[in-house]
Amino acid sequence: MKFRHAFHVLLGLMAMTMTSVADAVGNDLANAARLDAELSAIVSDTAHPLASLSVLAIRNGKVVYQQQFGQRYINPDAPEKSQPANASTMYRIASISKLVTTLGVMKLVEDGKLTLDTDVSDYLGYRLRNPHFPNVPITLRMLLSHTSSLRDDAGYYWEEKYALKDVLLPGGSLYGSGTMWAANARPGAFFAYANLPWGVIGTIMERVTGVRFDRLMLRLILQPMGGHGGFNPADFSAADLQNIATLYRKRTEVGDKESNEEIWNPTGPWVPQVDDYSKLAPVPRAGPGYEIGSNGTLFGPQGNLRISAGDLGNIMLMLMNDGNFKGKPILKKPTVDLMLSPQWRYDDKPANGDNYRGLYQAWGLGNQQFLDVSRVGNSSGSGDRLAEGGGFTALGHLGDAWGLTSAFAFNRSTKNGVIFMTGGPGFDPETWRGKYSSLYRHEERILDTLYRRGIVNDAGK
């Protein structure tokens, strides 16, 4: 009798478990269907269309949703020759590249080739100083946390024939009036988001390894993780090159460079902005004569990475799992802990940084720390909130260039995360600001949908 009772109890537990699993699977399927429908509607919104969209959601450390919408290549003359975005489509992810570059930096720190608090002059081979604060050394920690006092006012990319020291040092042929150096605060004291520090970082990485930046990043991070893409499309295989998303806007520019008037037309043609290789192959940025370690801006450490949502998802999973990817150590846990540790937090009494309309509240080493701050105004919101109603604190990075907008955000404790990349807008994003954050409204819609359906799993709403 006891055996029979135990057997019936076991059958009951098995039935309950099977029912729970079936319910969970059914809920996931319902959410996937709702995600497909809602994200498709965002992309095809007639007033606010997007050329393409690639997304991924991770819940409890597992990829639960991945999908693509729209066209990676649009042929205006023969629409049947347009190409849809797919799971392998790579996007130029803009500033999320900074986070990936930081992984390479941290690997070099781990290997003893770099330290975060050494005067970077020791690596560069010349004395790097803000001329307004000549006695304050500049460190990698400052460069990685946007507190180095370098600014983008004089630019952040120069061709192979130029050396970065000619830009940065007073008296250099490209120094001009020195607008790349801030005068309002010494290095280490003030946060101001900038791209130029990443050119310095790329130069340092080349100098301590003797390897060109694009190839170094393949060796340190991308190849060990089995990823495709990289910082140099000129070296891509034919198959990978064919699967890069062209970035578009429905925008034309009129007038001279000074007026730079823009005309947006959501019903007009998609205008290629970058990565249109349908007729011409990518031009190599460096020739055989390039002096490694002279100009780290060449391959765009700040924004030039082409990568798919799936490979970005693998990077996210690696960070969630303390530096391990499929049982293989990419970074050590203390290295990941250090990279993701807070380095700066906004304070307005007195202001210790430019928070860019409330978007930047805290920063780590090469990563934004999303604190879930939200302020709602009369016409638009401000803050770093990633989901309507809040509840999603995260680490990661945003991207915005050439029409693309992108986000990489994850919570290390819950192992929940979201990724999206757009192929460009058919509308002026500045005219459609977010309701509860400093993001654009289309970014809010994508992130909130991914969070509600993919992470919170609210199929019933």
CSV table of C-alpha atoms in Angstrom, one decimal:
chain,number,residue,atom,x,y,z
A,1,MET,CA,0.0,0.0,0.0
A,2,LYS,CA,2.8,2.4,0.9
A,3,PHE,CA,4.5,1.6,-2.4
A,4,ARG,CA,1.2,2.2,-4.3
A,5,HIS,CA,0.7,5.5,-2.5
A,6,ALA,CA,4.2,6.6,-3.3
A,7,PHE,CA,3.8,5.6,-6.9
A,8,HIS,CA,0.6,7.6,-7.2
A,9,VAL,CA,2.3,10.6,-5.6
A,10,LEU,CA,5.2,10.3,-8.0
A,11,LEU,CA,2.8,10.1,-10.9
A,12,GLY,CA,1.0,13.2,-9.6
A,13,LEU,CA,4.3,15.1,-9.3
A,14,MET,CA,5.3,14.1,-12.8
A,15,ALA,CA,2.0,15.3,-14.2
A,16,MET,CA,2.4,18.6,-12.3
A,17,THR,CA,5.9,19.0,-13.7
A,18,MET,CA,4.9,18.2,-17.2
A,19,THR,CA,2.0,20.6,-16.9
A,20,SER,CA,4.4,23.3,-15.6
A,21,VAL,CA,6.8,22.7,-18.4
A,22,ALA,CA,4.0,22.8,-21.0
A,23,ASP,CA,2.7,26.0,-19.5
A,24,ALA,CA,6.2,27.5,-19.6
A,25,VAL,CA,6.8,26.4,-23.2
A,26,GLY,CA,3.3,27.7,-24.1
A,27,ASN,CA,4.0,31.0,-22.4
A,28,ASP,CA,7.4,31.4,-24.3
A,29,LEU,CA,5.7,30.6,-27.6
A,30,ALA,CA,3.0,33.1,-26.9
A,31,ASN,CA,5.6,35.7,-26.0
A,32,ALA,CA,7.7,35.0,-29.1
A,33,ALA,CA,4.6,35.5,-31.2
A,34,ARG,CA,3.7,38.7,-29.5
A,35,LEU,CA,7.3,39.9,-29.8
A,36,ASP,CA,7.3,39.1,-33.5
A,37,ALA,CA,4.1,41.1,-34.0
A,38,GLU,CA,5.0,44.1,-31.8
A,39,LEU,CA,8.6,44.5,-33.1
A,40,SER,CA,7.4,44.0,-36.7
A,41,ALA,CA,4.9,46.8,-36.1
A,42,ILE,CA,7.7,49.1,-34.7
A,43,VAL,CA,9.8,48.5,-37.8
A,44,SER,CA,7.0,49.1,-40.3
A,45,ASP,CA,5.4,52.1,-38.5
A,46,THR,CA,4.6,54.3,-41.5
A,47,ALA,CA,5.4,57.5,-39.6
A,48,HIS,CA,8.6,56.1,-38.0
A,49,PRO,CA,9.9,53.3,-40.2
A,50,LEU,CA,13.2,51.5,-39.6
A,51,ALA,CA,15.3,49.9,-42.4
A,52,SER,CA,15.9,46.8,-40.3
A,53,LEU,CA,16.1,45.5,-36.8
A,54,SER,CA,18.1,42.7,-35.1
A,55,VAL,CA,17.3,41.7,-31.5
A,56,LEU,CA,18.1,39.2,-28.9
A,57,ALA,CA,16.9,38.6,-25.3
A,58,ILE,CA,18.5,36.5,-22.6
A,59,ARG,CA,16.6,35.3,-19.6
A,60,ASN,CA,18.2,33.5,-16.6
A,61,GLY,CA,21.4,33.1,-18.6
A,62,LYS,CA,19.8,31.6,-21.7
A,63,VAL,CA,18.9,33.0,-25.1
A,64,VAL,CA,15.1,33.0,-25.2
A,65,TYR,CA,14.4,35.1,-28.3
A,66,GLN,CA,16.3,36.2,-31.3
A,67,GLN,CA,14.8,37.7,-34.4
A,68,GLN,CA,15.4,40.0,-37.4
A,69,PHE,CA,13.1,42.3,-39.3
A,70,GLY,CA,13.4,44.4,-42.4
A,71,GLN,CA,16.1,44.5,-45.1
A,72,ARG,CA,19.9,44.5,-44.6
A,73,TYR,CA,20.3,45.7,-48.2
A,74,ILE,CA,17.6,47.7,-50.1
A,75,ASN,CA,17.8,47.8,-53.9
A,76,PRO,CA,15.6,50.8,-54.9
A,77,ASP,CA,15.8,49.9,-58.6
A,78,ALA,CA,15.0,46.2,-58.2
A,79,PRO,CA,13.2,45.5,-54.9
A,80,GLU,CA,13.2,41.8,-55.6
A,81,LYS,CA,17.0,42.0,-55.2
A,82,SER,CA,16.8,43.5,-51.7
A,83,GLN,CA,18.1,41.2,-49.0
A,84,PRO,CA,16.4,40.6,-45.6
A,85,ALA,CA,18.3,40.8,-42.3
A,86,ASN,CA,19.1,37.4,-40.9
A,87,ALA,CA,20.6,35.8,-37.8
A,88,SER,CA,24.1,36.2,-39.2
A,89,THR,CA,23.7,39.8,-40.3
A,90,MET,CA,26.4,42.1,-38.9
A,91,TYR,CA,25.9,45.7,-38.0
A,92,ARG,CA,28.3,48.5,-37.5
A,93,ILE,CA,27.4,48.7,-33.8
A,94,ALA,CA,28.8,52.2,-33.2
A,95,SER,CA,29.8,52.9,-29.5
A,96,ILE,CA,29.0,49.4,-28.2
A,97,SER,CA,32.4,48.8,-29.9
A,98,LYS,CA,34.0,50.6,-26.9
A,99,LEU,CA,32.8,47.9,-24.6
A,100,VAL,CA,34.3,45.2,-26.8
A,101,THR,CA,37.5,47.1,-27.1
A,102,THR,CA,37.6,47.3,-23.3
A,103,LEU,CA,37.5,43.5,-23.3
A,104,GLY,CA,40.8,43.5,-25.2
A,105,VAL,CA,42.3,46.1,-22.9
A,106,MET,CA,41.4,44.0,-19.8
A,107,LYS,CA,42.9,40.9,-21.4
A,108,LEU,CA,46.2,42.9,-21.8
A,109,VAL,CA,45.9,44.0,-18.2
A,110,GLU,CA,45.4,40.4,-17.2
A,111,ASP,CA,48.5,39.4,-19.2
A,112,GLY,CA,50.6,42.1,-17.4
A,113,LYS,CA,51.1,44.2,-20.5
A,114,LEU,CA,49.1,47.1,-19.2
A,115,THR,CA,48.1,48.5,-15.9
A,116,LEU,CA,45.2,50.8,-15.3
A,117,ASP,CA,46.9,53.5,-13.2
A,118,THR,CA,50.2,53.9,-15.0
A,119,ASP,CA,50.9,57.2,-16.8
A,120,VAL,CA,50.1,56.3,-20.4
A,121,SER,CA,53.1,58.4,-21.5
A,122,ASP,CA,55.1,55.3,-20.5
A,123,TYR,CA,53.3,53.3,-23.2
A,124,LEU,CA,53.0,56.0,-25.9
A,125,GLY,CA,56.7,56.9,-25.9
A,126,TYR,CA,56.0,60.6,-25.5
A,127,ARG,CA,54.7,62.8,-22.6
A,128,LEU,CA,50.9,63.1,-22.8
A,129,ARG,CA,49.5,65.9,-20.8
A,130,ASN,CA,46.5,68.3,-20.8
A,131,PRO,CA,48.4,71.6,-21.3
A,132,HIS,CA,46.0,73.2,-18.8
A,133,PHE,CA,47.0,70.7,-16.1
A,134,PRO,CA,50.6,69.8,-17.1
A,135,ASN,CA,51.5,68.1,-13.8
A,136,VAL,CA,48.6,65.6,-13.8
A,137,PRO,CA,49.3,62.2,-15.4
A,138,ILE,CA,46.6,60.6,-17.6
A,139,THR,CA,45.9,56.9,-17.0
A,140,LEU,CA,44.1,54.1,-18.8
A,141,ARG,CA,41.5,54.2,-16.0
A,142,MET,CA,40.7,57.8,-16.9
A,143,LEU,CA,40.6,57.0,-20.7
A,144,LEU,CA,38.2,54.1,-20.1
A,145,SER,CA,35.9,56.0,-17.8
A,146,HIS,CA,35.7,59.2,-19.9
A,147,THR,CA,37.5,61.3,-17.2
A,148,SER,CA,40.7,61.9,-19.1
A,149,SER,CA,39.8,65.5,-20.1
A,150,LEU,CA,40.1,64.7,-23.8
A,151,ARG,CA,37.3,66.0,-26.0
A,152,ASP,CA,36.1,65.4,-29.6
A,153,ASP,CA,36.1,69.1,-30.6
A,154,ALA,CA,39.1,68.6,-32.9
A,155,GLY,CA,38.0,65.2,-34.3
A,156,TYR,CA,38.7,61.6,-33.4
A,157,TYR,CA,39.8,60.0,-36.7
A,158,TRP,CA,42.9,60.6,-38.9
A,159,GLU,CA,44.2,58.8,-41.9
A,160,GLU,CA,47.2,56.5,-41.9
A,161,LYS,CA,49.6,59.2,-43.0
A,162,TYR,CA,49.1,61.1,-39.7
A,163,ALA,CA,50.6,60.2,-36.3
A,164,LEU,CA,48.3,60.7,-33.2
A,165,LYS,CA,51.0,62.6,-31.4
A,166,ASP,CA,50.8,65.3,-34.0
A,167,VAL,CA,47.2,65.8,-32.9
A,168,LEU,CA,47.7,65.6,-29.2
A,169,LEU,CA,51.0,67.5,-28.5
A,170,PRO,CA,51.2,71.3,-28.5
A,171,GLY,CA,53.3,72.3,-31.6
A,172,GLY,CA,52.1,69.2,-33.5
A,173,SER,CA,51.1,69.7,-37.2
A,174,LEU,CA,47.5,68.9,-36.4
A,175,TYR,CA,47.2,70.4,-32.9
A,176,GLY,CA,45.6,73.6,-34.0
A,177,SER,CA,44.2,75.6,-31.1
A,178,GLY,CA,44.2,72.6,-28.8
A,179,THR,CA,40.4,72.2,-28.5
A,180,MET,CA,40.9,68.4,-27.8
A,181,TRP,CA,41.9,69.4,-24.3
A,182,ALA,CA,39.3,70.5,-21.7
A,183,ALA,CA,40.2,73.5,-19.6
A,184,ASN,CA,37.4,73.2,-17.1
A,185,ALA,CA,38.6,70.3,-15.0
A,186,ARG,CA,41.8,68.3,-14.5
A,187,PRO,CA,42.2,64.7,-15.7
A,188,GLY,CA,40.3,62.3,-13.4
A,189,ALA,CA,37.9,65.0,-12.0
A,190,PHE,CA,35.1,65.3,-14.6
A,191,PHE,CA,33.2,62.9,-16.8
A,192,ALA,CA,32.6,63.9,-20.4
A,193,TYR,CA,31.7,61.2,-23.0
A,194,ALA,CA,34.2,61.3,-25.9
A,195,ASN,CA,35.5,59.1,-28.8
A,196,LEU,CA,39.1,60.4,-29.0
A,197,PRO,CA,40.3,58.6,-25.8
A,198,TRP,CA,39.6,55.3,-27.6
A,199,GLY,CA,42.0,56.3,-30.4
A,200,VAL,CA,44.6,56.8,-27.7
A,201,ILE,CA,43.7,53.4,-26.2
A,202,GLY,CA,44.0,51.7,-29.6
A,203,THR,CA,47.4,53.3,-30.0
A,204,ILE,CA,48.5,52.0,-26.6
A,205,MET,CA,47.3,48.5,-27.4
A,206,GLU,CA,49.3,48.5,-30.6
A,207,ARG,CA,52.5,49.8,-29.0
A,208,VAL,CA,52.6,47.2,-26.2
A,209,THR,CA,51.8,44.3,-28.5
A,210,GLY,CA,53.3,45.2,-31.8
A,211,VAL,CA,50.1,44.1,-33.5
A,212,ARG,CA,47.7,46.2,-35.5
A,213,PHE,CA,44.5,47.0,-33.6
A,214,ASP,CA,42.0,45.2,-35.8
A,215,ARG,CA,44.0,42.0,-35.9
A,216,LEU,CA,44.8,42.2,-32.2
A,217,MET,CA,41.1,42.3,-31.3
A,218,LEU,CA,40.5,39.3,-33.5
A,219,ARG,CA,43.3,37.5,-31.6
A,220,LEU,CA,42.3,38.5,-28.1
A,221,ILE,CA,38.5,38.3,-28.1
A,222,LEU,CA,36.6,37.6,-31.4
A,223,GLN,CA,38.4,34.5,-32.6
A,224,PRO,CA,38.6,32.7,-29.2
A,225,MET,CA,34.8,33.1,-29.0
A,226,GLY,CA,34.2,31.8,-32.5
A,227,GLY,CA,32.7,35.1,-33.7
A,228,HIS,CA,32.6,36.6,-37.2
A,229,GLY,CA,33.2,40.2,-38.1
A,230,GLY,CA,35.7,42.6,-36.7
A,231,PHE,CA,36.9,46.2,-37.0
A,232,ASN,CA,38.1,46.0,-40.6
A,233,PRO,CA,35.6,45.0,-43.4
A,234,ALA,CA,38.4,45.1,-45.9
A,235,ASP,CA,39.7,41.8,-44.5
A,236,PHE,CA,36.2,40.0,-44.3
A,237,SER,CA,35.4,36.9,-46.2
A,238,ALA,CA,33.1,37.3,-49.2
A,239,ALA,CA,30.3,35.7,-47.3
A,240,ASP,CA,30.7,37.9,-44.3
A,241,LEU,CA,31.0,41.0,-46.4
A,242,GLN,CA,27.8,40.1,-48.2
A,243,ASN,CA,26.0,39.9,-44.8
A,244,ILE,CA,26.8,43.3,-43.4
A,245,ALA,CA,23.8,45.5,-43.0
A,246,THR,CA,23.9,48.7,-45.0
A,247,LEU,CA,22.9,51.6,-42.7
A,248,TYR,CA,20.2,54.0,-44.1
A,249,ARG,CA,18.3,57.2,-43.4
A,250,LYS,CA,15.4,58.7,-45.3
A,251,ARG,CA,17.3,62.0,-45.2
A,252,THR,CA,18.9,64.2,-47.7
A,253,GLU,CA,21.2,67.2,-46.9
A,254,VAL,CA,20.9,70.5,-48.7
A,255,GLY,CA,22.9,73.6,-48.7
A,256,ASP,CA,26.6,74.0,-47.7
A,257,LYS,CA,28.4,72.5,-44.8
A,258,GLU,CA,27.8,75.4,-42.6
A,259,SER,CA,24.0,75.3,-43.0
A,260,ASN,CA,23.8,71.5,-43.3
A,261,GLU,CA,20.0,71.6,-43.6
A,262,GLU,CA,18.4,68.2,-43.4
A,263,ILE,CA,15.2,67.1,-45.1
A,264,TRP,CA,13.5,63.9,-43.8
A,265,ASN,CA,10.8,62.1,-45.7
A,266,PRO,CA,9.3,58.9,-44.1
A,267,THR,CA,7.6,58.1,-47.4
A,268,GLY,CA,10.8,58.8,-49.5
A,269,PRO,CA,13.7,56.5,-50.6
A,270,TRP,CA,16.2,54.9,-48.2
A,271,VAL,CA,19.5,56.7,-48.6
A,272,PRO,CA,22.6,54.6,-47.8
A,273,GLN,CA,24.9,56.1,-45.2
A,274,VAL,CA,27.6,53.5,-44.7
A,275,ASP,CA,28.5,49.9,-45.5
A,276,ASP,CA,26.9,49.8,-48.9
A,277,TYR,CA,29.2,47.3,-50.6
A,278,SER,CA,26.8,46.4,-53.4
A,279,LYS,CA,29.1,48.1,-56.0
A,280,LEU,CA,32.4,48.9,-54.4
A,281,ALA,CA,34.4,46.8,-51.9
A,282,PRO,CA,35.5,48.3,-48.6
A,283,VAL,CA,38.7,50.4,-48.8
A,284,PRO,CA,41.6,49.2,-46.6
A,285,ARG,CA,42.3,51.7,-43.9
A,286,ALA,CA,46.0,50.9,-43.6
A,287,GLY,CA,48.5,49.8,-46.1
A,288,PRO,CA,51.7,47.8,-45.7
A,289,GLY,CA,53.6,50.9,-44.7
A,290,TYR,CA,51.5,51.7,-41.7
A,291,GLU,CA,53.6,52.2,-38.6
A,292,ILE,CA,52.0,50.1,-35.9
A,293,GLY,CA,51.4,52.1,-32.7
A,294,SER,CA,51.4,55.5,-34.4
A,295,ASN,CA,47.7,56.1,-35.0
A,296,GLY,CA,45.1,54.0,-33.1
A,297,THR,CA,42.2,55.9,-34.6
A,298,LEU,CA,42.6,54.1,-37.9
A,299,PHE,CA,40.3,51.1,-37.2
A,300,GLY,CA,37.8,52.9,-35.0
A,301,PRO,CA,38.2,51.3,-31.5
A,302,GLN,CA,35.4,53.7,-30.5
A,303,GLY,CA,32.7,52.6,-33.0
A,304,ASN,CA,33.8,50.5,-36.0
A,305,LEU,CA,33.1,47.0,-35.0
A,306,ARG,CA,30.8,44.9,-37.3
A,307,ILE,CA,29.2,42.0,-35.5
A,308,SER,CA,25.9,40.1,-35.3
A,309,ALA,CA,23.4,40.2,-32.5
A,310,GLY,CA,24.1,36.5,-31.9
A,311,ASP,CA,27.9,37.1,-31.4
A,312,LEU,CA,27.1,40.1,-29.2
A,313,GLY,CA,24.9,37.8,-27.2
A,314,ASN,CA,27.8,35.4,-26.7
A,315,ILE,CA,29.8,38.3,-25.3
A,316,MET,CA,27.0,39.1,-23.0
A,317,LEU,CA,26.8,35.5,-21.8
A,318,MET,CA,30.5,35.5,-21.2
A,319,LEU,CA,30.3,38.5,-19.0
A,320,MET,CA,27.3,37.1,-17.2
A,321,ASN,CA,29.3,33.9,-16.5
A,322,ASP,CA,32.3,35.7,-15.0
A,323,GLY,CA,34.5,35.6,-18.1
A,324,ASN,CA,33.7,32.0,-19.2
A,325,PHE,CA,32.3,31.1,-22.6
A,326,LYS,CA,31.2,27.5,-23.2
A,327,GLY,CA,33.6,26.3,-20.5
A,328,LYS,CA,36.5,28.3,-22.0
A,329,PRO,CA,38.0,31.2,-20.0
A,330,ILE,CA,38.1,34.4,-22.0
A,331,LEU,CA,38.7,36.6,-19.0
A,332,LYS,CA,39.2,35.8,-15.3
A,333,LYS,CA,36.5,36.6,-12.8
A,334,PRO,CA,38.5,39.3,-11.0
A,335,THR,CA,39.1,41.0,-14.4
A,336,VAL,CA,35.4,41.0,-15.2
A,337,ASP,CA,34.7,42.3,-11.6
A,338,LEU,CA,37.1,45.2,-12.2
A,339,MET,CA,35.8,46.1,-15.6
A,340,LEU,CA,32.2,46.2,-14.4
A,341,SER,CA,32.9,48.0,-11.1
A,342,PRO,CA,31.7,51.6,-10.8
A,343,GLN,CA,34.3,54.3,-11.6
A,344,TRP,CA,32.1,57.4,-11.8
A,345,ARG,CA,28.6,58.5,-10.7
A,346,TYR,CA,26.9,61.7,-11.5
A,347,ASP,CA,26.6,64.4,-8.9
A,348,ASP,CA,25.3,67.8,-9.5
A,349,LYS,CA,26.4,69.5,-6.3
A,350,PRO,CA,28.7,70.6,-7.9
A,351,ALA,CA,28.4,68.9,-11.2
A,352,ASN,CA,31.2,66.3,-11.7
A,353,GLY,CA,30.3,65.5,-15.3
A,354,ASP,CA,28.2,66.1,-18.3
A,355,ASN,CA,25.3,63.6,-18.0
A,356,TYR,CA,24.0,64.4,-21.5
A,357,ARG,CA,20.4,65.3,-20.7
A,358,GLY,CA,20.3,62.7,-17.9
A,359,LEU,CA,21.4,59.7,-20.0
A,360,TYR,CA,24.7,59.1,-18.2
A,361,GLN,CA,24.2,58.4,-14.5
A,362,ALA,CA,27.2,56.1,-13.8
A,363,TRP,CA,30.1,54.5,-15.6
A,364,GLY,CA,32.5,51.6,-15.3
A,365,LEU,CA,35.5,50.7,-17.4
A,366,GLY,CA,34.2,51.0,-20.9
A,367,ASN,CA,30.6,50.3,-19.9
A,368,GLN,CA,27.6,52.4,-18.9
A,369,GLN,CA,25.9,51.6,-15.6
A,370,PHE,CA,22.1,52.0,-16.0
A,371,LEU,CA,20.7,53.0,-12.7
A,372,ASP,CA,17.0,53.1,-13.8
A,373,VAL,CA,16.7,56.9,-13.3
A,374,SER,CA,13.6,58.5,-14.9
A,375,ARG,CA,12.3,62.0,-15.1
A,376,VAL,CA,9.1,62.8,-17.1
A,377,GLY,CA,8.8,66.2,-18.6
A,378,ASN,CA,6.1,68.0,-20.5
A,379,SER,CA,7.2,66.9,-24.0
A,380,SER,CA,9.9,64.3,-23.3
A,381,GLY,CA,11.6,62.5,-20.5
A,382,SER,CA,15.2,62.2,-19.3
A,383,GLY,CA,17.2,59.6,-17.5
A,384,ASP,CA,18.7,56.2,-18.2
A,385,ARG,CA,15.6,54.0,-17.7
A,386,LEU,CA,15.5,51.0,-20.1
A,387,ALA,CA,11.9,49.8,-19.5
A,388,GLU,CA,8.7,51.7,-18.9
A,389,GLY,CA,7.8,51.6,-15.2
A,390,GLY,CA,11.4,50.7,-14.3
A,391,GLY,CA,12.8,47.6,-12.7
A,392,PHE,CA,15.7,46.9,-15.1
A,393,THR,CA,19.1,48.0,-13.7
A,394,ALA,CA,21.8,47.0,-16.1
A,395,LEU,CA,25.4,47.3,-17.3
A,396,GLY,CA,26.4,47.7,-21.0
A,397,HIS,CA,26.5,50.3,-23.7
A,398,LEU,CA,24.5,52.3,-26.3
A,399,GLY,CA,25.4,53.1,-29.9
A,400,ASP,CA,24.3,55.8,-32.3
A,401,ALA,CA,26.0,56.6,-35.6
A,402,TRP,CA,25.2,56.8,-39.3
A,403,GLY,CA,21.5,56.1,-38.6
A,404,LEU,CA,22.1,53.0,-36.5
A,405,THR,CA,21.0,53.0,-32.9
A,406,SER,CA,21.9,50.0,-30.7
A,407,ALA,CA,21.8,48.8,-27.1
A,408,PHE,CA,23.6,46.1,-25.1
A,409,ALA,CA,22.3,45.9,-21.5
A,410,PHE,CA,22.3,43.1,-19.0
A,411,ASN,CA,21.9,42.5,-15.3
A,412,ARG,CA,24.8,40.4,-14.0
A,413,SER,CA,22.9,39.0,-11.0
A,414,THR,CA,19.7,37.9,-12.7
A,415,LYS,CA,21.5,37.1,-15.9
A,416,ASN,CA,18.8,38.9,-17.9
A,417,GLY,CA,19.8,41.0,-20.9
A,418,VAL,CA,18.7,42.6,-24.2
A,419,ILE,CA,20.4,43.5,-27.4
A,420,PHE,CA,19.1,45.5,-30.4
A,421,MET,CA,20.5,47.0,-33.5
A,422,THR,CA,18.6,49.1,-36.1
A,423,GLY,CA,19.5,49.7,-39.7
A,424,GLY,CA,18.5,53.3,-39.6
A,425,PRO,CA,15.4,55.5,-39.3
A,426,GLY,CA,13.1,57.0,-41.9
A,427,PHE,CA,12.4,59.9,-39.6
A,428,ASP,CA,14.4,62.5,-37.6
A,429,PRO,CA,14.9,60.8,-34.2
A,430,GLU,CA,15.4,64.2,-32.6
A,431,THR,CA,11.8,65.0,-33.3
A,432,TRP,CA,10.6,61.9,-31.5
A,433,ARG,CA,12.2,61.9,-28.0
A,434,GLY,CA,11.6,59.3,-25.3
A,435,LYS,CA,8.7,59.6,-22.9
A,436,TYR,CA,10.5,58.5,-19.7
A,437,SER,CA,14.2,58.6,-20.6
A,438,SER,CA,16.8,60.4,-22.6
A,439,LEU,CA,16.6,57.8,-25.3
A,440,TYR,CA,14.8,58.2,-28.6
A,441,ARG,CA,11.2,57.0,-28.5
A,442,HIS,CA,11.8,54.2,-31.0
A,443,GLU,CA,14.6,52.9,-28.7
A,444,GLU,CA,12.2,53.0,-25.7
A,445,ARG,CA,9.7,51.0,-27.7
A,446,ILE,CA,12.1,48.3,-28.7
A,447,LEU,CA,13.7,48.0,-25.3
A,448,ASP,CA,10.4,48.0,-23.4
A,449,THR,CA,8.9,45.4,-25.7
A,450,LEU,CA,12.0,43.1,-25.3
A,451,TYR,CA,12.0,43.5,-21.6
A,452,ARG,CA,8.3,42.9,-21.1
A,453,ARG,CA,7.9,40.0,-23.5
A,454,GLY,CA,11.4,38.5,-23.4
A,455,ILE,CA,12.5,39.0,-19.7
A,456,VAL,CA,9.4,39.6,-17.6
A,457,ASN,CA,7.5,37.1,-19.8
A,458,ASP,CA,4.1,38.8,-19.5
A,459,ALA,CA,2.3,37.0,-22.3
A,460,GLY,CA,-1.1,37.7,-20.7
A,461,LYS,CA,-0.8,41.5,-21.1
